[in-house]
Amino acid sequence: MANPSPGNSITLRVAAPSSFTATSELAAAVAAAGAAVTALDVTESHHDTLVVDVTCNTTDEAHADRIKDSLNALDGVTVQHVSDRTFL
């Protein structure tokens, strides 16, 4: 597999259940899918839900789809939006 590159950077807006480990679990899922996490930004924090922008370097569009799928597979997590450097 090719190495993740900043030229293939994406940002995923993710809703996740609030917990002490929420951001760690998101980062671990992205890393397990082979991407390089470059930023985690909590954009909303509520009693029961966090909204987090996860930015990572990928290898290509198919890799980005796998990352989205790995996040959606986490219990209670929903990817709300995916953007890349060109189409924010």
Coordinates of N, CA and C in Angstrom, one line a residue:
M1 N 0.8 -1.2 0.0 CA 0.0 0.0 0.0 C 0.9 1.2 0.0
A2 N 0.5 2.3 -0.7 CA 1.2 3.5 -0.8 C 1.1 4.2 0.6
N3 N 2.0 5.1 0.8 CA 2.0 5.9 2.1 C 1.0 7.0 2.0
P4 N 0.3 7.2 3.1 CA -0.6 8.4 3.2 C 0.1 9.7 2.9
S5 N -0.5 10.6 2.2 CA 0.1 11.8 1.8 C -0.7 13.0 2.1
P6 N -0.1 14.2 2.4 CA -0.9 15.4 2.6 C -1.7 15.8 1.3
G7 N -1.2 15.3 0.2 CA -1.9 15.6 -1.1 C -3.3 14.9 -1.1
N8 N -3.5 13.9 -0.3 CA -4.8 13.2 -0.2 C -5.4 13.4 1.2
S9 N -5.3 14.6 1.7 CA -5.8 14.9 3.0 C -7.4 15.0 3.0
I10 N -8.0 14.5 4.0 CA -9.5 14.6 4.1 C -9.8 15.0 5.5
T11 N -11.0 15.6 5.7 CA -11.6 15.9 7.0 C -12.9 15.3 7.1
L12 N -13.1 14.5 8.1 CA -14.4 13.8 8.4 C -15.1 14.5 9.6
R13 N -16.3 14.9 9.4 CA -17.1 15.4 10.5 C -17.8 14.2 11.1
V14 N -17.6 14.0 12.4 CA -18.0 12.7 13.0 C -18.8 13.1 14.3
A15 N -20.0 12.5 14.4 CA -20.8 12.5 15.7 C -20.5 11.3 16.5
A16 N -20.2 11.4 17.7 CA -19.8 10.3 18.6 C -20.4 10.5 20.0
P17 N -20.7 9.4 20.7 CA -21.2 9.5 22.0 C -20.1 10.1 22.9
S18 N -20.5 11.0 23.8 CA -19.6 11.6 24.7 C -19.0 10.6 25.7
S19 N -17.7 10.6 25.8 CA -17.0 9.7 26.7 C -15.6 10.2 26.9
F20 N -14.9 9.7 27.9 CA -13.6 10.1 28.2 C -12.6 9.6 27.1
T21 N -13.1 8.6 26.4 CA -12.2 7.9 25.4 C -12.6 8.2 23.9
A22 N -13.6 9.0 23.7 CA -14.2 9.2 22.4 C -13.1 9.6 21.3
T23 N -12.4 10.6 21.6 CA -11.4 11.1 20.6 C -10.3 10.0 20.4
S24 N -9.9 9.3 21.5 CA -8.9 8.3 21.3 C -9.4 7.1 20.4
E25 N -10.7 6.8 20.6 CA -11.3 5.7 19.8 C -11.3 6.1 18.3
L26 N -11.7 7.4 18.1 CA -11.7 7.8 16.7 C -10.3 7.8 16.0
A27 N -9.4 8.3 16.8 CA -8.0 8.3 16.2 C -7.5 6.9 16.0
A28 N -7.8 6.0 16.9 CA -7.3 4.6 16.8 C -8.0 3.9 15.6
A29 N -9.2 4.2 15.3 CA -9.9 3.6 14.2 C -9.3 4.1 12.9
V30 N -9.0 5.4 12.8 CA -8.4 6.0 11.6 C -7.0 5.4 11.4
A31 N -6.2 5.3 12.5 CA -4.9 4.8 12.3 C -4.9 3.3 12.0
A32 N -5.8 2.6 12.5 CA -6.0 1.1 12.2 C -6.3 0.9 10.7
A33 N -7.0 1.9 10.1 CA -7.3 1.9 8.7 C -6.2 2.3 7.8
G34 N -5.0 2.7 8.4 CA -3.8 3.0 7.7 C -3.6 4.4 7.3
A35 N -4.4 5.3 7.9 CA -4.2 6.8 7.7 C -3.4 7.4 8.7
A36 N -2.9 8.6 8.4 CA -2.1 9.4 9.4 C -3.0 10.5 9.9
V37 N -3.3 10.5 11.2 CA -4.1 11.5 11.8 C -3.3 12.8 11.9
T38 N -3.8 13.9 11.4 CA -3.1 15.1 11.5 C -3.8 16.2 12.4
A39 N -5.1 16.0 12.7 CA -5.8 16.9 13.6 C -7.1 16.2 14.1
L40 N -7.4 16.5 15.3 CA -8.7 16.2 15.9 C -9.3 17.5 16.5
D41 N -10.4 18.0 16.0 CA -11.0 19.2 16.5 C -12.4 19.0 17.0
V42 N -12.6 19.2 18.3 CA -14.0 19.0 18.8 C -14.7 20.3 18.5
T43 N -15.7 20.2 17.6 CA -16.5 21.4 17.2 C -17.7 21.6 18.0
E44 N -18.3 20.5 18.6 CA -19.4 20.7 19.5 C -19.3 19.6 20.6
S45 N -19.7 20.0 21.8 CA -19.6 19.1 22.9 C -20.9 19.3 23.7
H46 N -21.7 18.2 23.8 CA -23.0 18.2 24.5 C -22.9 17.1 25.5
H47 N -23.9 17.0 26.4 CA -24.0 16.0 27.4 C -23.8 14.6 26.9
D48 N -24.4 14.3 25.8 CA -24.4 12.9 25.3 C -23.7 12.8 23.9
T49 N -23.3 13.8 23.3 CA -22.7 13.7 22.0 C -21.6 14.7 21.8
L50 N -20.6 14.3 21.1 CA -19.5 15.1 20.6 C -19.5 15.2 19.1
V51 N -19.2 16.3 18.5 CA -19.0 16.4 17.1 C -17.5 16.8 16.9
V52 N -16.8 15.9 16.1 CA -15.4 16.0 16.0 C -15.0 16.1 14.5
D53 N -14.1 17.0 14.1 CA -13.5 17.0 12.8 C -12.2 16.3 12.9
V54 N -12.1 15.2 12.2 CA -10.9 14.3 12.1 C -10.3 14.6 10.8
T55 N -9.1 15.1 10.8 CA -8.3 15.3 9.6 C -7.2 14.3 9.5
C56 N -7.0 13.7 8.3 CA -6.0 12.7 8.2 C -5.5 12.6 6.7
N57 N -4.3 12.1 6.6 CA -3.7 11.9 5.3 C -4.1 10.5 4.8
T58 N -4.5 10.3 3.6 CA -4.9 9.1 3.0 C -4.0 8.8 1.7
T59 N -4.3 7.7 1.1 CA -3.5 7.3 -0.1 C -4.3 7.7 -1.4
D60 N -5.6 7.5 -1.3 CA -6.5 7.8 -2.5 C -7.9 7.7 -2.1
E61 N -8.8 7.9 -3.0 CA -10.3 8.0 -2.7 C -10.8 6.7 -2.1
A62 N -10.3 5.5 -2.6 CA -10.8 4.3 -2.0 C -10.3 4.1 -0.6
H63 N -9.1 4.6 -0.3 CA -8.7 4.6 1.1 C -9.5 5.5 2.0
A64 N -9.9 6.6 1.5 CA -10.8 7.6 2.2 C -12.1 6.9 2.5
D65 N -12.6 6.1 1.6 CA -13.9 5.4 1.8 C -13.7 4.3 2.9
R66 N -12.6 3.7 2.9 CA -12.4 2.7 4.0 C -12.3 3.3 5.4
I67 N -11.7 4.5 5.4 CA -11.6 5.2 6.7 C -13.0 5.6 7.2
K68 N -13.8 6.1 6.3 CA -15.2 6.5 6.6 C -15.9 5.3 7.1
D69 N -15.8 4.1 6.4 CA -16.5 2.9 6.8 C -16.0 2.4 8.2
S70 N -14.7 2.6 8.5 CA -14.2 2.1 9.8 C -14.7 3.0 10.9
L71 N -14.9 4.3 10.7 CA -15.5 5.1 11.7 C -17.0 4.8 11.9
N72 N -17.7 4.7 10.8 CA -19.1 4.3 10.9 C -19.3 3.0 11.6
A73 N -18.4 2.1 11.6 CA -18.5 0.8 12.2 C -18.4 0.9 13.7
L74 N -17.9 2.0 14.3 CA -17.8 2.2 15.7 C -19.2 2.4 16.3
D75 N -19.4 1.8 17.5 CA -20.7 1.9 18.1 C -21.1 3.3 18.4
G76 N -22.2 3.7 17.9 CA -22.8 5.0 18.1 C -22.2 6.2 17.3
V77 N -21.2 5.8 16.4 CA -20.5 6.9 15.7 C -21.2 7.0 14.3
T78 N -21.3 8.2 13.8 CA -21.8 8.5 12.5 C -21.0 9.5 11.8
V79 N -20.5 9.2 10.6 CA -19.8 10.2 9.8 C -20.8 11.1 9.1
Q80 N -20.8 12.4 9.4 CA -21.8 13.3 8.9 C -21.4 13.9 7.6
H81 N -20.1 14.1 7.4 CA -19.6 14.7 6.1 C -18.2 14.4 5.9
V82 N -17.8 14.3 4.7 CA -16.3 14.1 4.3 C -16.0 15.2 3.3
S83 N -14.9 15.9 3.6 CA -14.4 16.8 2.6 C -12.9 16.6 2.4
D84 N -12.4 17.1 1.2 CA -11.0 17.0 0.9 C -10.5 18.4 0.7
R85 N -9.2 18.5 0.4 CA -8.6 19.8 0.2 C -9.2 20.6 -0.9
T86 N -9.7 19.9 -1.9 CA -10.3 20.7 -3.0 C -11.7 21.0 -2.8
F87 N -12.5 20.1 -2.3 CA -14.0 20.3 -2.2 C -14.3 20.3 -0.7
L88 N -14.1 21.4 -0.1 CA -14.4 21.6 1.3 C -15.9 21.8 1.4

